[in-house]
Tab-separated table of C-alpha atoms in Angstrom:
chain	number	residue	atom	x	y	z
A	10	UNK	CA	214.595	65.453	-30.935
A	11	UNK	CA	216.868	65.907	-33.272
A	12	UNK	CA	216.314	64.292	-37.048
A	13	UNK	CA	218.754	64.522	-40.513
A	14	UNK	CA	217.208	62.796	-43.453
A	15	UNK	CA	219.303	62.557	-46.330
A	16	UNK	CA	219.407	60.163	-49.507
A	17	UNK	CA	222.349	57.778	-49.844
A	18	UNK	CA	223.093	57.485	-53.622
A	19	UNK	CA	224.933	54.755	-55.370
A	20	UNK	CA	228.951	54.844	-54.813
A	21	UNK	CA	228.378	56.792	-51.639
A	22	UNK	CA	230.472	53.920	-49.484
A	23	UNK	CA	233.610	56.007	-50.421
A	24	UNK	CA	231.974	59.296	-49.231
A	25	UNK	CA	230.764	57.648	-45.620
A	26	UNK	CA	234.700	56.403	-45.167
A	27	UNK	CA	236.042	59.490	-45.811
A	28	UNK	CA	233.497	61.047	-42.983
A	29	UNK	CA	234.306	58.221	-40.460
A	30	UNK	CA	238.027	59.273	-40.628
A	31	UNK	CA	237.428	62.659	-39.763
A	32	UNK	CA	234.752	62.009	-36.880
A	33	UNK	CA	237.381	59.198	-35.527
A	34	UNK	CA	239.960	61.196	-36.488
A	35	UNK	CA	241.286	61.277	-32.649
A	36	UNK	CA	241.263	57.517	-32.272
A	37	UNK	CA	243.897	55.690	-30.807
A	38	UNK	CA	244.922	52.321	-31.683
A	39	UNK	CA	242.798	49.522	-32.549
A	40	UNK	CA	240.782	47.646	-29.605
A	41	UNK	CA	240.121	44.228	-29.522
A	42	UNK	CA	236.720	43.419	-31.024
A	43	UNK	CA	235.395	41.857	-28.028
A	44	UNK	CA	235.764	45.662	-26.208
A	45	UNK	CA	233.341	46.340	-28.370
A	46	UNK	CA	229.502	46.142	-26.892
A	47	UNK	CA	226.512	45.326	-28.665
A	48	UNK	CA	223.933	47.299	-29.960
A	49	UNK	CA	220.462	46.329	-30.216
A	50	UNK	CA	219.712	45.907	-34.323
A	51	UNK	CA	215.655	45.905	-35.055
A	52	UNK	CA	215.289	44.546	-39.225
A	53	UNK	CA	211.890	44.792	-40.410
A	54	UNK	CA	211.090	43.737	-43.593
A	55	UNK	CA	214.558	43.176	-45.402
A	56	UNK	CA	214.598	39.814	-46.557
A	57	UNK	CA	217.538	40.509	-48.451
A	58	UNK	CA	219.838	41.960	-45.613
A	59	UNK	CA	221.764	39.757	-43.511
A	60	UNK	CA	221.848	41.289	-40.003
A	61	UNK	CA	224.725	39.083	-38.017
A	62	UNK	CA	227.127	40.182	-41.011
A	63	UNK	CA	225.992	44.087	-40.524
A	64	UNK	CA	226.980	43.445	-36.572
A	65	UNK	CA	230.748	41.897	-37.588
A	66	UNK	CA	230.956	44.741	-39.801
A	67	UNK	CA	229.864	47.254	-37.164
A	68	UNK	CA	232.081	46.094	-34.716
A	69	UNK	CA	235.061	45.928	-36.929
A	70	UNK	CA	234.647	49.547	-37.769
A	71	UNK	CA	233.888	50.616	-34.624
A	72	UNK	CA	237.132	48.510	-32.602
A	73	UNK	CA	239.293	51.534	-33.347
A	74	UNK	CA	237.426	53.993	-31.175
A	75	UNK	CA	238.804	54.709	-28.276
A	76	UNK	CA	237.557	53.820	-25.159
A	77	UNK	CA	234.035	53.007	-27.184
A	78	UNK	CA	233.000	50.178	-24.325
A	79	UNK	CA	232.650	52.933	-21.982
A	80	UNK	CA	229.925	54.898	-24.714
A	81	UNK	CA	226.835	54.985	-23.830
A	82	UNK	CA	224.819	51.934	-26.158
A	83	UNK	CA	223.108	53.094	-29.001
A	84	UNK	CA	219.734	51.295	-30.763
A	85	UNK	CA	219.841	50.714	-34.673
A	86	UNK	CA	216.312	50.339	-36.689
A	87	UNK	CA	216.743	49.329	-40.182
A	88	UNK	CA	212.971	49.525	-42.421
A	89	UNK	CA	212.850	48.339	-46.132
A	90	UNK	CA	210.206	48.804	-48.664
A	91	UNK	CA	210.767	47.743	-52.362
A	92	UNK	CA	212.748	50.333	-53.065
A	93	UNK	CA	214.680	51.929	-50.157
A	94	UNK	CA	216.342	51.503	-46.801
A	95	UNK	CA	215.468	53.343	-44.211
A	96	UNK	CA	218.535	53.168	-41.240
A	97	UNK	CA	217.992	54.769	-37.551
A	98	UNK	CA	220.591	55.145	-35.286
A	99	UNK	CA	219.253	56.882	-31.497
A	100	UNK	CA	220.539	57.121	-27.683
A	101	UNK	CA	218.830	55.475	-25.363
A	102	UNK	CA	217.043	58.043	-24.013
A	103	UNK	CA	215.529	58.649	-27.950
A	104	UNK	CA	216.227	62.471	-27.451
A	105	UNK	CA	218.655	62.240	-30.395
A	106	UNK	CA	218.273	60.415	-33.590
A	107	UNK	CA	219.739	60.641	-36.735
A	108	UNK	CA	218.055	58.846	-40.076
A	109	UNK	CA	219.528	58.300	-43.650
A	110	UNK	CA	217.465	56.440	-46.443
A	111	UNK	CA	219.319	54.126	-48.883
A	112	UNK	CA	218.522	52.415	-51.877
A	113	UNK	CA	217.012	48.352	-51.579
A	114	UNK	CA	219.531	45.596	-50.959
A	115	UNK	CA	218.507	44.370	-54.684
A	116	UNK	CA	219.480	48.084	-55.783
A	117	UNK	CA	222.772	48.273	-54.463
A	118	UNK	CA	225.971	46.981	-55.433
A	119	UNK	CA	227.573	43.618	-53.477
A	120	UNK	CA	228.996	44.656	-50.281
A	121	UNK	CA	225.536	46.345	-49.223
A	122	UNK	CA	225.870	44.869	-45.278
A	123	UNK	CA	229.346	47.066	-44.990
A	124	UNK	CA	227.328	50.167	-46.417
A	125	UNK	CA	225.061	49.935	-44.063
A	126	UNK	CA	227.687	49.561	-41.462
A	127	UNK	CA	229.478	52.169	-42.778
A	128	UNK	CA	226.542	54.533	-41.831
A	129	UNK	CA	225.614	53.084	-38.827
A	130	UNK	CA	229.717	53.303	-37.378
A	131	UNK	CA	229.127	57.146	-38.865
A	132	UNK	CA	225.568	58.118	-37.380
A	133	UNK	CA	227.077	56.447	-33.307
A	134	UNK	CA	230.310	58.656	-33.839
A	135	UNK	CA	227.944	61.669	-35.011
A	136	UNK	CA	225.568	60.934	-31.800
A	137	UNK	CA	228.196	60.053	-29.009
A	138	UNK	CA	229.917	64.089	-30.289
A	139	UNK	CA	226.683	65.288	-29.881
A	140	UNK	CA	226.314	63.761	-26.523
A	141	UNK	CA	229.747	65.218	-25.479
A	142	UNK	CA	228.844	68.653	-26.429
A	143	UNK	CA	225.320	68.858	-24.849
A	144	UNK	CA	225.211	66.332	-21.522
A	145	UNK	CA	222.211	65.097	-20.444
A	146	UNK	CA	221.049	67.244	-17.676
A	147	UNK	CA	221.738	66.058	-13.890
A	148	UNK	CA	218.670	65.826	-11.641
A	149	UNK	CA	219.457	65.697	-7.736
A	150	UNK	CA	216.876	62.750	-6.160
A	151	UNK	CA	214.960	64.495	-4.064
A	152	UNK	CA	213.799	63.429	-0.857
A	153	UNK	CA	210.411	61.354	-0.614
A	154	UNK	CA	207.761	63.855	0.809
A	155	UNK	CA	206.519	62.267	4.568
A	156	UNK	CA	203.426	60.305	4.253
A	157	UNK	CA	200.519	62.236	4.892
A	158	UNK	CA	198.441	60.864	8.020
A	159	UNK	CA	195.167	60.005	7.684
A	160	UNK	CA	192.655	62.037	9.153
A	161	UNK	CA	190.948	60.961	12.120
A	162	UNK	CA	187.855	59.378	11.333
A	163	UNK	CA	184.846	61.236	12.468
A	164	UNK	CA	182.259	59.056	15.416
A	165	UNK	CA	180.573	56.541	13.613
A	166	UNK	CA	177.034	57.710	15.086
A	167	UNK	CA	177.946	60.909	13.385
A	168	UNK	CA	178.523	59.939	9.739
A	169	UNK	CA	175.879	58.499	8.527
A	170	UNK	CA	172.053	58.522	9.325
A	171	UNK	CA	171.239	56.205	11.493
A	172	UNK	CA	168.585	55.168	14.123
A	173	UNK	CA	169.305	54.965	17.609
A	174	UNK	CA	167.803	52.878	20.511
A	175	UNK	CA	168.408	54.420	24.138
A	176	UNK	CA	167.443	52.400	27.771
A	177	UNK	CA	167.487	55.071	30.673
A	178	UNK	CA	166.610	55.513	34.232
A	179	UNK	CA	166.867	57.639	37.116
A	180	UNK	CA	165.644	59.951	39.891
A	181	UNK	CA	163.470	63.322	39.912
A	182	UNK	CA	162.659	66.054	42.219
A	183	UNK	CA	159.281	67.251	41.203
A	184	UNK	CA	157.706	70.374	43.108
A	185	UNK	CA	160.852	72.294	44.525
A	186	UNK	CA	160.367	74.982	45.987
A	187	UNK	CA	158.117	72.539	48.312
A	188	UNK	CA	158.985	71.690	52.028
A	189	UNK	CA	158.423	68.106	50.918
A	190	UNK	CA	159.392	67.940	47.146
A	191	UNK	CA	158.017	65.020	45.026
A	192	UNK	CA	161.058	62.314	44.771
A	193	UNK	CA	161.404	59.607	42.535
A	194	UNK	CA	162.421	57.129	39.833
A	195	UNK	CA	161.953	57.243	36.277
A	196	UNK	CA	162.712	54.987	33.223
A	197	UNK	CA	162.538	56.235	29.485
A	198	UNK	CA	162.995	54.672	26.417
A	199	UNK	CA	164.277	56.876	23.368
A	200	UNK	CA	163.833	56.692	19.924
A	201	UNK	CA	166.774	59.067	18.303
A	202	UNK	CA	166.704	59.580	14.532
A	203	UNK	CA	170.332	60.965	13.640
A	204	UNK	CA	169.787	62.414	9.732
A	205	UNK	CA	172.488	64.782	10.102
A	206	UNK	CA	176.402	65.273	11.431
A	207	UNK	CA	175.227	67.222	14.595
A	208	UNK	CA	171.113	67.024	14.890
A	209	UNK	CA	168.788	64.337	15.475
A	210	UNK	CA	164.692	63.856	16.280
A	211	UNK	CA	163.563	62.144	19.633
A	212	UNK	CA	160.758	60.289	20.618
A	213	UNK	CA	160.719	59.655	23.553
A	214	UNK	CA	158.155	57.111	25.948
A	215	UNK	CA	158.422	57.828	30.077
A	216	UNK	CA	157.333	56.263	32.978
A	217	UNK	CA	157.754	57.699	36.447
A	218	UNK	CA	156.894	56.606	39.976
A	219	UNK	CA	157.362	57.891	43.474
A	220	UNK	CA	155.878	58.466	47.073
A	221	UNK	CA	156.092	61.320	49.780
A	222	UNK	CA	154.450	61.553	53.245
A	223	UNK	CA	152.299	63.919	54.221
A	224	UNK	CA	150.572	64.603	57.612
A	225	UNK	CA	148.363	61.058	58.703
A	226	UNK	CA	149.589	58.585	55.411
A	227	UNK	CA	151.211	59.319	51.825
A	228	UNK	CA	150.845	59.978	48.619
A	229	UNK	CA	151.750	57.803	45.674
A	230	UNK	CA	152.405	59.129	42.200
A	231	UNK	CA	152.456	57.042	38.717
A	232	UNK	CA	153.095	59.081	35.291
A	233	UNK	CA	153.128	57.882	31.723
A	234	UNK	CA	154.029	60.198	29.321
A	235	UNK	CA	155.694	60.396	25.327
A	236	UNK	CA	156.804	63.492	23.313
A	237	UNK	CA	159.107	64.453	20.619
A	238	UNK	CA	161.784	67.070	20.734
A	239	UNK	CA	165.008	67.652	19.193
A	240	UNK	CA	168.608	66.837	19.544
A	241	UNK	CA	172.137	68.491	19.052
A	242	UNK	CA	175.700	67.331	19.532
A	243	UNK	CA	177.342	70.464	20.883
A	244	UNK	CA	180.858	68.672	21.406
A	245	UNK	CA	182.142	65.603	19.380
A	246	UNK	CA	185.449	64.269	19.073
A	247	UNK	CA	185.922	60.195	18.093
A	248	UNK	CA	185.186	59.011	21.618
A	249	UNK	CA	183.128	61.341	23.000
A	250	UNK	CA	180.158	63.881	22.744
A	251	UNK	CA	178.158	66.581	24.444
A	252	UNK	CA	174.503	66.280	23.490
A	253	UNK	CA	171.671	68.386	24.163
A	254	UNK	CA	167.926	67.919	23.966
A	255	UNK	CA	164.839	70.048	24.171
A	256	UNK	CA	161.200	67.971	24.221
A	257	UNK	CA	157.486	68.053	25.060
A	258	UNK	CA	155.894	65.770	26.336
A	259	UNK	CA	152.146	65.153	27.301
A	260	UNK	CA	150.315	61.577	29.212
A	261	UNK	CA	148.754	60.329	32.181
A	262	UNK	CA	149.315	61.512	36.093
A	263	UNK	CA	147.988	59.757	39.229
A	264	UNK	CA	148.009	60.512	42.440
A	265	UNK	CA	146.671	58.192	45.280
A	266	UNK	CA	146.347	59.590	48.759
A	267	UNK	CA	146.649	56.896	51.308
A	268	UNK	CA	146.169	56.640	54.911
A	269	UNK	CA	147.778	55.607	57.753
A	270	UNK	CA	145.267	57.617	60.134
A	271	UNK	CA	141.214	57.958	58.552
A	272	UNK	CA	140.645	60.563	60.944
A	273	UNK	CA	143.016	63.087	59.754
A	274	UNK	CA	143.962	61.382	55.969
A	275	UNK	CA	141.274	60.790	53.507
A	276	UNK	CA	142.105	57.692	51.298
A	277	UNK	CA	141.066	59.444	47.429
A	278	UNK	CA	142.641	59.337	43.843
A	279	UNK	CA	143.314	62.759	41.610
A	280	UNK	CA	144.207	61.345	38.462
A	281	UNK	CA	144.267	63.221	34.806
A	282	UNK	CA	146.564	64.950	32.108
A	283	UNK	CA	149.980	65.896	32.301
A	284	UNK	CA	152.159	67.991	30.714
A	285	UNK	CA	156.048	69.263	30.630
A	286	UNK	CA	158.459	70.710	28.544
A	287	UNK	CA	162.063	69.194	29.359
A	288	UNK	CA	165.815	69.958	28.776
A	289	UNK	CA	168.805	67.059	29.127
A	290	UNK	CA	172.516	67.653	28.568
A	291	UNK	CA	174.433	64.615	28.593
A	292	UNK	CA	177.888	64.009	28.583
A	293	UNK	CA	178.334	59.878	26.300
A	294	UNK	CA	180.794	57.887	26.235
A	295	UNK	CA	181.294	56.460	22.470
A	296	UNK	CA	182.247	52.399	22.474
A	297	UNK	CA	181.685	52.086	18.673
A	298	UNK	CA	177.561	51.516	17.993
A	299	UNK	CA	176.977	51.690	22.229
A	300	UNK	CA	176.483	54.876	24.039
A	301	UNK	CA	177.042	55.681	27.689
A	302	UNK	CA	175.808	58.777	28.674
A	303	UNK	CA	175.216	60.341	32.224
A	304	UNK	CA	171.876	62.721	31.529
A	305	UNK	CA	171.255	65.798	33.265
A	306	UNK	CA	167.316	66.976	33.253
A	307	UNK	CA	165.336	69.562	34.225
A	308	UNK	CA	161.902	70.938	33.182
A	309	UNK	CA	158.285	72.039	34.417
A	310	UNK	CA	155.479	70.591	34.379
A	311	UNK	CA	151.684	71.802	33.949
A	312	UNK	CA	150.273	71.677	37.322
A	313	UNK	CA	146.775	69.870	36.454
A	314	UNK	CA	146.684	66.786	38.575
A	315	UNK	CA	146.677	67.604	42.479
A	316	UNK	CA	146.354	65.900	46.002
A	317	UNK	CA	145.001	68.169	48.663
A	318	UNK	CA	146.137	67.107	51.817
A	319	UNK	CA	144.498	68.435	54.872
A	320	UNK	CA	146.937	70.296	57.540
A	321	UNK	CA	150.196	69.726	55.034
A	322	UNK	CA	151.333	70.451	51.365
A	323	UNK	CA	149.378	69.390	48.599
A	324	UNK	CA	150.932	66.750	46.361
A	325	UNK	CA	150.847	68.188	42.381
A	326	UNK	CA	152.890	66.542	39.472
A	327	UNK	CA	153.666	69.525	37.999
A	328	UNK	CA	155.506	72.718	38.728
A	329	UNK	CA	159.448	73.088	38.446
A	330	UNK	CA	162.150	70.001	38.563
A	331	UNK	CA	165.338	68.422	38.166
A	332	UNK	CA	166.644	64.998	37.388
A	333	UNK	CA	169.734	62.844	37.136
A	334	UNK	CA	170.459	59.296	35.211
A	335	UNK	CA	172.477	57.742	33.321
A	336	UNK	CA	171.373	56.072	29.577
A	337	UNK	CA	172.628	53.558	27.351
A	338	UNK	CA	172.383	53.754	23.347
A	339	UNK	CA	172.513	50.636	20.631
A	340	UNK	CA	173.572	52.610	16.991
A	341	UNK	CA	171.621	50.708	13.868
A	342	UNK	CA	172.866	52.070	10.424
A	343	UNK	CA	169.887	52.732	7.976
């Protein structure tokens, strides 16, 4: 910013033409006053000054400079108190100002509008020199910077903590190893408790049934059983993940022999506790708050509850096996 202050005494009108002549001292002939643009004149305060007879003057004095409608504009503040003037002249840019102080309209001789203009037509010609020898600086545009994308919103079961609800079913192998393994079907409902990104608790609630023939009838199996265990997502991407589970689980087993000949198959029931430790990977399917997941299981089981079947296998509900279903999900947000 650059500021002169000065104090314009009494008679100084002769002084400010004498310093117009030399700034416009390369003029060429008069221009029309209508060449002449207008500059934006703020008055505050000066009751005294007439400003539409400062802007006549102003243009009349500054008609003879040369190509002057091609200048840049310039903005003119005038501030009185009782006994001064205070006259700004700036660029638009307000980089550049230059500021004289006068003495009040009452103060100064008749004539005090074409003082002022006097100064004014002085301070442009000082500012639009100034301008000449140090040009604003050029700045290239530069090119808009690509919009960055957005980043791909994370699974929505994944995000927040949540409670899930999951409907499954199946069938199991039970006893392998066995000549005549245990085979059946199984539904399960899941309770799935999601309070992080990746890892979960599950409660879970199972009910299995199945039948297998042995020598002279068959035996029929019905389990109950719940446990708890724990869950992590070991793949997830914004339609898809890979979870994994780990439980134990503990209920009822029954086993019911019954036969289709007395003499060699005893009609009896071997019923009592059950327990099994379990593992499930399953590969879901993510349709917004549903699930669709094909579960792979496997496990053992406590061999407690046992049919002993004369001349064949015995039926137990424990010992090593495998399972395969598929399970649906329903996401609630808590």
């Amino acid at each position: 910013m650059i500021r002169y202050e000065t104090y314009f005494p009494r008679g100084a009108a002769l002084v400010a033409t004498s310093l117009l002549c030399l700034v416009f001292a390369s003029a060429g002939t008069a221009a029309a006053e209508g060449r002449v643009q207008p500059f934006p004149l703020s008055i505050q305060e000066c009751a005294h000054l007439d400003g539409e007879e400062i802007k006549r003057l102003l243009y009349l004095e500054l008609a003879s400079v040369e190509n002057v409608e091609n200048l840049p504009p310039l903005s003119i503040e005038l501030f009185c108190d009782e006994t001064s003037v205070i006259v700004n002249v700036f660029n638009p840019e307000r980089t550049q100002k230059i500021q004289r102080t006068v003495p009040a309209p009452e103060k100064m001789d008749e004539g005090e509008e074409r003082q002022i203009a006097l100064i004014i037509a002085q301070f442009a010609g000082a500012l639009w020199r100034l301008r000449e020898d140090n040009p604003p600086p050029v700045v290239a545009p530069t090119a808009p910077e690509p919009p960055t994308p957005p980043p791909e919103p994370e699974p929505e079961a994944a995000d927040q903590i949540r409670l899930d609800l999951e409907i499954g079913g199946g069938i199991r192998a039970r006893t392998l190893g066995s000549s005549k393994p245990l085979v059946g079907g199984y539904g399960e409902i899941d309770f799935v408790y999601r309070f992080s990104k990746r890892v979960a608790l599950v409660a879970a609630i199972d009910v299995e049934g199945s039948s297998v023939d042995r020598l002279g009838g068959e035996v029929g199996t019905l389990a109950v059983t719940a446990g708890l265990g724990i869950s992590g997502l070991l793949v997830i991407t914004q339609r898809f993940q890979l979870d994994a589970r780990f439980l134990f689980l503990g209920g009822y087993a029954r086993l019911e022999g019954r036969a289709r000949d007395p003499e060699t198959f005893t009609d009896k029931v071997s019923a009592g506790g059950a327990g099994e430790a379990r593992i499930e990977v399953a590969p879901t399917l993510l349709l917004g708050r549903t699930t669709i997941g094909l579960c792979f299981q496997g496990g053992y089981g406590l061999p407690v509850v046992v049919a002993e079947v004369r001349d064949d296998n015995d039926v137990t509900f424990g010992g090593w096996w495998v399972g395969v279903g598929v399970r649906i999900g329903f996401g609630i947000a808590i």
